[in-house]
mmCIF file of C-alpha atoms in Angstrom:
data_model
loop_
_atom_site.group_PDB
_atom_site.id
_atom_site.type_symbol
_atom_site.label_atom_id
_atom_site.label_comp_id
_atom_site.label_asym_id
_atom_site.label_seq_id
_atom_site.Cartn_x
_atom_site.Cartn_y
_atom_site.Cartn_z
ATOM 1 C CA UNK R 25 10.905 -23.030 -39.359
ATOM 2 C CA UNK R 26 12.412 -22.288 -42.761
ATOM 3 C CA UNK R 27 15.891 -21.944 -44.194
ATOM 4 C CA UNK R 28 17.486 -18.607 -43.382
ATOM 5 C CA UNK R 29 18.812 -18.169 -46.927
ATOM 6 C CA UNK R 30 17.452 -15.099 -48.802
ATOM 7 C CA UNK R 31 14.894 -15.630 -51.559
ATOM 8 C CA UNK R 32 15.115 -13.909 -54.950
ATOM 9 C CA UNK R 33 11.751 -12.216 -55.611
ATOM 10 C CA UNK R 34 11.729 -10.270 -58.880
ATOM 11 C CA UNK R 35 15.426 -9.515 -58.552
ATOM 12 C CA UNK R 36 15.109 -8.471 -54.898
ATOM 13 C CA UNK R 37 16.769 -10.615 -52.245
ATOM 14 C CA UNK R 38 14.426 -11.013 -49.273
ATOM 15 C CA UNK R 39 14.824 -13.017 -46.082
ATOM 16 C CA UNK R 40 12.068 -15.595 -45.446
ATOM 17 C CA UNK R 41 10.807 -13.507 -42.523
ATOM 18 C CA UNK R 42 10.523 -10.364 -44.606
ATOM 19 C CA UNK R 43 8.843 -12.204 -47.474
ATOM 20 C CA UNK R 44 6.204 -13.785 -45.216
ATOM 21 C CA UNK R 45 5.639 -10.542 -43.341
ATOM 22 C CA UNK R 46 4.998 -8.724 -46.630
ATOM 23 C CA UNK R 47 2.698 -11.446 -47.975
ATOM 24 C CA UNK R 48 0.590 -12.050 -44.888
ATOM 25 C CA UNK R 49 0.778 -8.966 -42.697
ATOM 26 C CA UNK R 50 2.202 -5.729 -44.141
ATOM 27 C CA UNK R 51 1.877 -5.396 -47.902
ATOM 28 C CA UNK R 52 3.748 -2.062 -47.834
ATOM 29 C CA UNK R 53 6.792 -3.520 -46.046
ATOM 30 C CA UNK R 54 10.063 -2.611 -47.752
ATOM 31 C CA UNK R 55 13.491 -4.231 -47.553
ATOM 32 C CA UNK R 56 14.831 -1.247 -45.622
ATOM 33 C CA UNK R 57 12.154 -1.397 -42.936
ATOM 34 C CA UNK R 58 12.976 -2.971 -39.613
ATOM 35 C CA UNK R 59 11.522 -6.121 -38.110
ATOM 36 C CA UNK R 60 12.150 -7.317 -34.587
ATOM 37 C CA UNK R 61 11.517 -10.869 -33.428
ATOM 38 C CA UNK R 62 9.286 -11.066 -30.361
ATOM 39 C CA UNK R 63 11.439 -13.793 -28.816
ATOM 40 C CA UNK R 64 9.595 -14.241 -25.559
ATOM 41 C CA UNK R 65 7.832 -17.200 -24.012
ATOM 42 C CA UNK R 66 4.355 -17.614 -25.453
ATOM 43 C CA UNK R 67 5.146 -15.745 -28.674
ATOM 44 C CA UNK R 68 8.243 -17.140 -30.412
ATOM 45 C CA UNK R 69 10.621 -19.572 -28.761
ATOM 46 C CA UNK R 70 12.831 -20.358 -31.755
ATOM 47 C CA UNK R 71 16.462 -19.963 -30.778
ATOM 48 C CA UNK R 72 17.630 -17.879 -33.744
ATOM 49 C CA UNK R 73 16.878 -14.207 -33.058
ATOM 50 C CA UNK R 74 18.115 -11.286 -35.102
ATOM 51 C CA UNK R 75 16.920 -8.044 -36.655
ATOM 52 C CA UNK R 76 16.153 -9.975 -39.786
ATOM 53 C CA UNK R 77 15.755 -7.393 -42.513
ATOM 54 C CA UNK R 78 17.842 -4.538 -41.150
ATOM 55 C CA UNK R 79 21.059 -5.830 -42.705
ATOM 56 C CA UNK R 80 19.696 -8.326 -45.256
ATOM 57 C CA UNK R 81 22.804 -10.479 -44.678
ATOM 58 C CA UNK R 82 22.455 -14.233 -44.779
ATOM 59 C CA UNK R 83 23.501 -16.402 -41.875
ATOM 60 C CA UNK R 84 25.202 -19.773 -41.900
ATOM 61 C CA UNK R 85 23.776 -22.304 -44.316
ATOM 62 C CA UNK R 86 21.422 -24.763 -42.718
ATOM 63 C CA UNK R 87 20.263 -22.382 -39.974
ATOM 64 C CA UNK R 88 16.512 -22.441 -39.468
ATOM 65 C CA UNK R 89 14.485 -19.360 -38.656
ATOM 66 C CA UNK R 90 10.846 -18.829 -37.754
ATOM 67 C CA UNK R 91 9.012 -16.993 -40.527
ATOM 68 C CA UNK R 92 5.630 -16.614 -38.790
ATOM 69 C CA UNK R 93 4.861 -12.896 -39.403
ATOM 70 C CA UNK R 94 2.926 -12.707 -36.124
ATOM 71 C CA UNK R 95 6.114 -13.528 -34.244
ATOM 72 C CA UNK R 96 7.609 -10.302 -35.600
ATOM 73 C CA UNK R 97 7.004 -6.673 -34.791
ATOM 74 C CA UNK R 98 7.445 -3.828 -37.228
ATOM 75 C CA UNK R 99 10.108 -1.539 -35.822
ATOM 76 C CA UNK R 100 9.133 2.034 -35.048
ATOM 77 C CA UNK R 101 12.115 4.056 -36.170
ATOM 78 C CA UNK R 102 13.031 6.853 -33.771
ATOM 79 C CA UNK R 103 15.894 9.212 -34.568
ATOM 80 C CA UNK R 104 17.455 10.504 -31.356
ATOM 81 C CA UNK R 105 20.071 13.250 -31.158
ATOM 82 C CA UNK R 106 23.437 12.355 -29.708
ATOM 83 C CA UNK R 107 24.004 13.389 -26.108
ATOM 84 C CA UNK R 108 27.765 13.827 -26.593
ATOM 85 C CA UNK R 109 27.586 17.559 -27.438
ATOM 86 C CA UNK R 110 25.769 18.164 -24.133
ATOM 87 C CA UNK R 111 28.483 16.594 -21.987
ATOM 88 C CA UNK R 112 30.645 19.703 -22.347
ATOM 89 C CA UNK R 113 28.027 22.220 -21.224
ATOM 90 C CA UNK R 114 29.367 24.441 -18.416
ATOM 91 C CA UNK R 115 26.292 23.918 -16.229
ATOM 92 C CA UNK R 116 26.630 20.150 -16.542
ATOM 93 C CA UNK R 117 30.368 20.162 -15.742
ATOM 94 C CA UNK R 118 29.743 22.352 -12.718
ATOM 95 C CA UNK R 119 26.915 20.186 -11.490
ATOM 96 C CA UNK R 120 28.434 16.759 -12.048
ATOM 97 C CA UNK R 121 30.902 15.652 -9.410
ATOM 98 C CA UNK R 122 33.988 13.794 -10.600
ATOM 99 C CA UNK R 123 33.683 10.111 -9.879
ATOM 100 C CA UNK R 124 30.022 10.406 -8.867
ATOM 101 C CA UNK R 125 28.776 6.840 -8.196
ATOM 102 C CA UNK R 126 25.758 5.620 -10.090
ATOM 103 C CA UNK R 127 22.546 5.224 -8.154
ATOM 104 C CA UNK R 128 21.455 1.626 -7.689
ATOM 105 C CA UNK R 129 17.824 1.553 -8.872
ATOM 106 C CA UNK R 130 17.173 -2.073 -7.993
ATOM 107 C CA UNK R 131 15.684 -1.248 -4.591
ATOM 108 C CA UNK R 132 14.127 2.095 -5.485
ATOM 109 C CA UNK R 133 10.541 2.734 -4.444
ATOM 110 C CA UNK R 134 10.118 4.755 -7.601
ATOM 111 C CA UNK R 135 8.124 7.895 -8.145
ATOM 112 C CA UNK R 136 4.971 6.860 -6.268
ATOM 113 C CA UNK R 137 3.974 9.141 -3.427
ATOM 114 C CA UNK R 138 1.525 6.777 -1.853
ATOM 115 C CA UNK R 139 2.219 3.306 -0.493
ATOM 116 C CA UNK R 140 0.168 0.301 -1.451
ATOM 117 C CA UNK R 141 0.460 -3.438 -1.203
ATOM 118 C CA UNK R 142 1.068 -4.831 -4.667
ATOM 119 C CA UNK R 143 0.075 -7.997 -6.445
ATOM 120 C CA UNK R 144 3.292 -9.909 -6.807
ATOM 121 C CA UNK R 145 4.201 -11.495 -10.101
ATOM 122 C CA UNK R 146 6.191 -14.591 -9.242
ATOM 123 C CA UNK R 147 9.048 -15.133 -11.679
ATOM 124 C CA UNK R 148 10.168 -18.443 -13.097
ATOM 125 C CA UNK R 149 13.443 -20.061 -12.127
ATOM 126 C CA UNK R 150 16.371 -17.787 -12.798
ATOM 127 C CA UNK R 151 18.306 -18.729 -15.929
ATOM 128 C CA UNK R 152 21.692 -17.763 -17.242
ATOM 129 C CA UNK R 153 21.847 -14.420 -18.991
ATOM 130 C CA UNK R 154 21.909 -14.642 -22.778
ATOM 131 C CA UNK R 155 23.954 -11.825 -24.275
ATOM 132 C CA UNK R 156 21.596 -10.867 -27.095
ATOM 133 C CA UNK R 157 19.920 -7.581 -27.866
ATOM 134 C CA UNK R 158 16.738 -9.347 -28.920
ATOM 135 C CA UNK R 159 16.257 -11.980 -26.232
ATOM 136 C CA UNK R 160 14.555 -10.916 -22.999
ATOM 137 C CA UNK R 161 16.644 -11.179 -19.853
ATOM 138 C CA UNK R 162 15.524 -12.334 -16.447
ATOM 139 C CA UNK R 163 16.132 -9.948 -13.615
ATOM 140 C CA UNK R 164 19.293 -10.594 -11.649
ATOM 141 C CA UNK R 165 17.132 -10.589 -8.540
ATOM 142 C CA UNK R 166 13.871 -8.999 -7.442
ATOM 143 C CA UNK R 167 11.563 -6.817 -9.430
ATOM 144 C CA UNK R 168 12.699 -4.830 -12.452
ATOM 145 C CA UNK R 169 9.359 -3.314 -13.446
ATOM 146 C CA UNK R 170 6.384 -1.762 -11.651
ATOM 147 C CA UNK R 171 3.146 -0.953 -13.490
ATOM 148 C CA UNK R 172 0.421 1.367 -12.237
ATOM 149 C CA UNK R 173 -2.932 1.659 -14.002
ATOM 150 C CA UNK R 174 -4.959 4.892 -14.000
ATOM 151 C CA UNK R 175 -8.432 5.975 -15.098
ATOM 152 C CA UNK R 176 -8.272 9.732 -15.551
ATOM 153 C CA UNK R 177 -6.640 11.009 -12.342
ATOM 154 C CA UNK R 178 -7.491 7.963 -10.195
ATOM 155 C CA UNK R 179 -5.539 4.759 -9.657
ATOM 156 C CA UNK R 180 -8.249 2.156 -8.950
ATOM 157 C CA UNK R 181 -5.939 -0.846 -8.535
ATOM 158 C CA UNK R 182 -2.710 -1.759 -6.807
ATOM 159 C CA UNK R 183 0.809 -1.381 -8.124
ATOM 160 C CA UNK R 184 1.894 -4.461 -10.050
ATOM 161 C CA UNK R 185 5.512 -5.636 -9.674
ATOM 162 C CA UNK R 186 7.198 -7.867 -12.250
ATOM 163 C CA UNK R 187 10.156 -10.181 -11.637
ATOM 164 C CA UNK R 188 9.887 -12.285 -14.773
ATOM 165 C CA UNK R 189 11.668 -11.603 -18.052
ATOM 166 C CA UNK R 190 8.615 -10.041 -19.687
ATOM 167 C CA UNK R 191 5.099 -8.882 -18.940
ATOM 168 C CA UNK R 192 1.869 -8.796 -20.905
ATOM 169 C CA UNK R 193 -0.423 -5.854 -20.054
ATOM 170 C CA UNK R 194 -3.877 -6.480 -21.473
ATOM 171 C CA UNK R 195 -7.624 -6.481 -20.909
ATOM 172 C CA UNK R 196 -8.013 -10.239 -21.218
ATOM 173 C CA UNK R 197 -5.000 -12.502 -21.559
ATOM 174 C CA UNK R 198 -4.147 -15.207 -24.046
ATOM 175 C CA UNK R 199 -3.743 -18.690 -22.481
ATOM 176 C CA UNK R 200 0.055 -18.589 -22.930
ATOM 177 C CA UNK R 201 0.299 -15.260 -21.090
ATOM 178 C CA UNK R 202 -1.531 -16.074 -17.881
ATOM 179 C CA UNK R 203 1.593 -16.876 -15.877
ATOM 180 C CA UNK R 204 3.069 -13.410 -16.485
ATOM 181 C CA UNK R 205 0.203 -11.050 -17.206
ATOM 182 C CA UNK R 206 -1.312 -7.893 -15.744
ATOM 183 C CA UNK R 207 -5.009 -7.943 -16.686
ATOM 184 C CA UNK R 208 -6.841 -4.667 -16.258
ATOM 185 C CA UNK R 209 -10.163 -6.544 -16.487
ATOM 186 C CA UNK R 210 -9.470 -7.650 -12.911
ATOM 187 C CA UNK R 211 -9.493 -4.044 -11.718
ATOM 188 C CA UNK R 212 -12.930 -2.999 -10.518
ATOM 189 C CA UNK R 213 -13.879 0.651 -10.281
ATOM 190 C CA UNK R 214 -17.364 1.526 -9.096
ATOM 191 C CA UNK R 215 -16.938 4.993 -10.658
ATOM 192 C CA UNK R 216 -15.853 3.694 -14.066
ATOM 193 C CA UNK R 217 -17.132 5.953 -16.858
ATOM 194 C CA UNK R 218 -18.613 4.599 -20.137
ATOM 195 C CA UNK R 219 -15.675 5.962 -22.181
ATOM 196 C CA UNK R 220 -13.244 4.174 -19.885
ATOM 197 C CA UNK R 221 -15.117 0.889 -20.234
ATOM 198 C CA UNK R 222 -15.054 1.185 -24.029
ATOM 199 C CA UNK R 223 -11.316 1.833 -24.046
ATOM 200 C CA UNK R 224 -10.678 -1.099 -21.711
ATOM 201 C CA UNK R 225 -12.636 -3.480 -23.929
ATOM 202 C CA UNK R 226 -10.921 -2.225 -27.097
ATOM 203 C CA UNK R 227 -7.511 -2.745 -25.480
ATOM 204 C CA UNK R 228 -7.809 -6.501 -26.079
ATOM 205 C CA UNK R 229 -4.427 -8.265 -26.047
ATOM 206 C CA UNK R 230 -2.765 -5.002 -25.062
ATOM 207 C CA UNK R 231 1.005 -4.745 -25.203
ATOM 208 C CA UNK R 232 4.035 -6.835 -24.325
ATOM 209 C CA UNK R 233 7.021 -5.301 -22.534
ATOM 210 C CA UNK R 234 10.402 -6.943 -21.971
ATOM 211 C CA UNK R 235 13.989 -6.047 -21.164
ATOM 212 C CA UNK R 236 17.143 -6.934 -23.065
ATOM 213 C CA UNK R 237 20.863 -6.393 -22.654
ATOM 214 C CA UNK R 238 22.962 -4.833 -25.404
ATOM 215 C CA UNK R 239 26.481 -6.019 -26.237
ATOM 216 C CA UNK R 240 27.929 -3.626 -23.631
ATOM 217 C CA UNK R 241 25.568 -5.077 -20.971
ATOM 218 C CA UNK R 242 23.448 -1.923 -20.729
ATOM 219 C CA UNK R 243 19.737 -2.565 -20.431
ATOM 220 C CA UNK R 244 16.989 -1.612 -22.891
ATOM 221 C CA UNK R 245 13.212 -2.041 -22.660
ATOM 222 C CA UNK R 246 10.976 -2.824 -25.632
ATOM 223 C CA UNK R 247 7.216 -2.623 -26.096
ATOM 224 C CA UNK R 248 5.147 -4.484 -28.704
ATOM 225 C CA UNK R 249 1.600 -3.350 -29.473
ATOM 226 C CA UNK R 250 -0.610 -6.447 -29.742
ATOM 227 C CA UNK R 251 -3.868 -4.521 -29.455
ATOM 228 C CA UNK R 252 -6.049 -3.439 -32.420
ATOM 229 C CA UNK R 253 -5.718 0.227 -31.389
ATOM 230 C CA UNK R 254 -2.974 2.834 -31.504
ATOM 231 C CA UNK R 255 -1.043 3.308 -28.268
ATOM 232 C CA UNK R 256 0.807 6.446 -27.206
ATOM 233 C CA UNK R 257 3.924 6.541 -25.053
ATOM 234 C CA UNK R 258 6.222 9.116 -23.498
ATOM 235 C CA UNK R 259 9.714 8.203 -22.314
ATOM 236 C CA UNK R 260 12.487 10.584 -21.214
ATOM 237 C CA UNK R 261 15.313 8.401 -22.577
ATOM 238 C CA UNK R 262 13.586 8.285 -25.994
ATOM 239 C CA UNK R 263 13.255 12.070 -26.134
ATOM 240 C CA UNK R 264 15.300 15.120 -27.040
ATOM 241 C CA UNK R 265 16.461 16.812 -23.810
ATOM 242 C CA UNK R 266 16.574 20.166 -25.608
ATOM 243 C CA UNK R 267 12.840 20.018 -26.290
ATOM 244 C CA UNK R 268 10.784 22.055 -23.769
ATOM 245 C CA UNK R 269 8.359 19.120 -23.422
ATOM 246 C CA UNK R 270 8.961 15.388 -23.749
ATOM 247 C CA UNK R 271 7.823 13.899 -27.045
ATOM 248 C CA UNK R 272 4.743 11.690 -27.249
ATOM 249 C CA UNK R 273 5.008 8.914 -29.813
ATOM 250 C CA UNK R 274 2.335 6.814 -31.488
ATOM 251 C CA UNK R 275 2.798 3.034 -31.631
ATOM 252 C CA UNK R 276 0.444 1.523 -34.243
ATOM 253 C CA UNK R 277 -0.880 -2.059 -33.944
ATOM 254 C CA UNK R 278 1.784 -4.634 -34.750
ATOM 255 C CA UNK R 279 4.663 -2.211 -34.168
ATOM 256 C CA UNK R 280 7.479 -2.552 -31.632
ATOM 257 C CA UNK R 281 9.535 0.277 -30.118
ATOM 258 C CA UNK R 282 12.354 0.778 -27.668
ATOM 259 C CA UNK R 283 10.813 2.642 -24.723
ATOM 260 C CA UNK R 284 13.857 2.821 -22.439
ATOM 261 C CA UNK R 285 17.567 3.056 -23.242
ATOM 262 C CA UNK R 286 19.854 2.462 -20.310
ATOM 263 C CA UNK R 287 22.895 3.910 -22.068
ATOM 264 C CA UNK R 288 21.256 7.364 -22.098
ATOM 265 C CA UNK R 289 19.594 7.239 -18.681
ATOM 266 C CA UNK R 290 22.420 8.335 -16.382
ATOM 267 C CA UNK R 291 23.579 11.227 -18.547
ATOM 268 C CA UNK R 292 20.012 12.438 -19.112
ATOM 269 C CA UNK R 293 19.400 12.339 -15.374
ATOM 270 C CA UNK R 294 22.393 14.665 -14.890
ATOM 271 C CA UNK R 295 21.281 16.958 -17.715
ATOM 272 C CA UNK R 296 17.750 17.371 -16.403
ATOM 273 C CA UNK R 297 18.978 17.895 -12.851
ATOM 274 C CA UNK R 298 21.504 20.532 -13.951
ATOM 275 C CA UNK R 299 18.714 22.362 -15.761
ATOM 276 C CA UNK R 300 16.391 22.123 -12.731
ATOM 277 C CA UNK R 301 13.874 20.040 -14.664
ATOM 278 C CA UNK R 302 11.979 17.501 -12.575
ATOM 279 C CA UNK R 303 12.060 14.569 -14.965
ATOM 280 C CA UNK R 304 12.271 10.949 -13.884
ATOM 281 C CA UNK R 305 14.184 9.144 -16.621
ATOM 282 C CA UNK R 306 13.292 5.712 -15.207
ATOM 283 C CA UNK R 307 9.669 5.724 -16.288
ATOM 284 C CA UNK R 308 7.470 5.404 -19.361
ATOM 285 C CA UNK R 309 3.891 6.589 -19.660
ATOM 286 C CA UNK R 310 1.510 4.670 -21.934
ATOM 287 C CA UNK R 311 -1.997 5.815 -22.869
ATOM 288 C CA UNK R 312 -4.831 4.236 -24.825
ATOM 289 C CA UNK R 313 -5.622 7.639 -26.316
ATOM 290 C CA UNK R 314 -3.630 10.659 -27.444
ATOM 291 C CA UNK R 315 -2.891 13.514 -25.054
ATOM 292 C CA UNK R 316 -1.028 16.810 -24.928
ATOM 293 C CA UNK R 317 2.514 16.875 -23.651
ATOM 294 C CA UNK R 318 1.807 17.873 -20.073
ATOM 295 C CA UNK R 319 1.069 15.462 -17.246
ATOM 296 C CA UNK R 320 -2.049 17.452 -16.427
ATOM 297 C CA UNK R 321 -3.508 16.694 -19.862
ATOM 298 C CA UNK R 322 -2.691 13.029 -19.353
ATOM 299 C CA UNK R 323 -5.067 13.075 -16.377
ATOM 300 C CA UNK R 324 -7.912 13.588 -18.872
ATOM 301 C CA UNK R 325 -7.241 10.231 -20.575
ATOM 302 C CA UNK R 326 -9.739 7.426 -19.796
ATOM 303 C CA UNK R 327 -7.027 4.740 -19.428
ATOM 304 C CA UNK R 328 -3.288 5.109 -19.031
ATOM 305 C CA UNK R 329 -0.358 3.475 -17.269
ATOM 306 C CA UNK R 330 2.992 4.324 -15.758
ATOM 307 C CA UNK R 331 5.873 1.885 -16.086
ATOM 308 C CA UNK R 332 8.730 2.349 -13.639
ATOM 309 C CA UNK R 333 12.064 0.565 -14.010
ATOM 310 C CA UNK R 334 14.230 -0.754 -11.172
ATOM 311 C CA UNK R 335 17.663 -1.366 -12.641
ATOM 312 C CA UNK R 336 21.002 -1.991 -11.012
ATOM 313 C CA UNK R 337 23.875 0.452 -11.526
ATOM 314 C CA UNK R 338 25.875 -2.005 -13.652
ATOM 315 C CA UNK R 339 22.971 -2.229 -16.126
ATOM 316 C CA UNK R 340 23.151 1.478 -17.010
#
């Protein structure tokens, strides 16, 4: 830990985290770029968590912060259009019933058409919720995330359900991750192709996914790329609903991105339904290789995953 006070470097005031990140990890990092602390068990457990260089404001004197650059992720900036102008569309007003109750997603079976027994990830003891945008939150009960792994158009393994505050999805886990990890190396496929095996091996430490609660108690989901390869993700809540196809975004190694925004989910669900578009806003697709925008093209990827979220109505 180091003092949280900014450091004057050539006339530029830098936080200790930003300075260390620039020196030891990203030489092109600028003061205006975003960093997000990966404040989850097994990565960084220091109590002080904040978006350190987004505001460049100092905190109380004497506060200690962790300045290990590998406990930080470089924020992938995504500009999303406001949904407010769409709330007045005639087709949306006609479709939305006044006082329509929100759907409770906590017990949803998700978008899977087939049933399968799943490996259960046993959560730790439930703790009190910490009202911080950066600190992962434990589920208020039961699973909050289901992961399915695919090789091309086949799902060789079982669905994996997560009840803990965060989940590591990887090829081989780090020792600190083994209590809450989905390892694809455990999945055996007798029809595995050479390209798939290469992608699996290159995946390495994979990615970390966790949920947080914003100040208004709505839920968000973040993903941190710990692998040495670029990852690609597609998420309806991190997309423009006016686009004919959902955007696919690249997440470089060491970067972190918001992959689900609860505040937008309910309204987007209404918008897509009013436009007769079959889009499930409670999922994120992640691939180890780039693909076109259609789901059919995704089926040509050697390794990819679907993340499905089970959130309660009061979290949206």
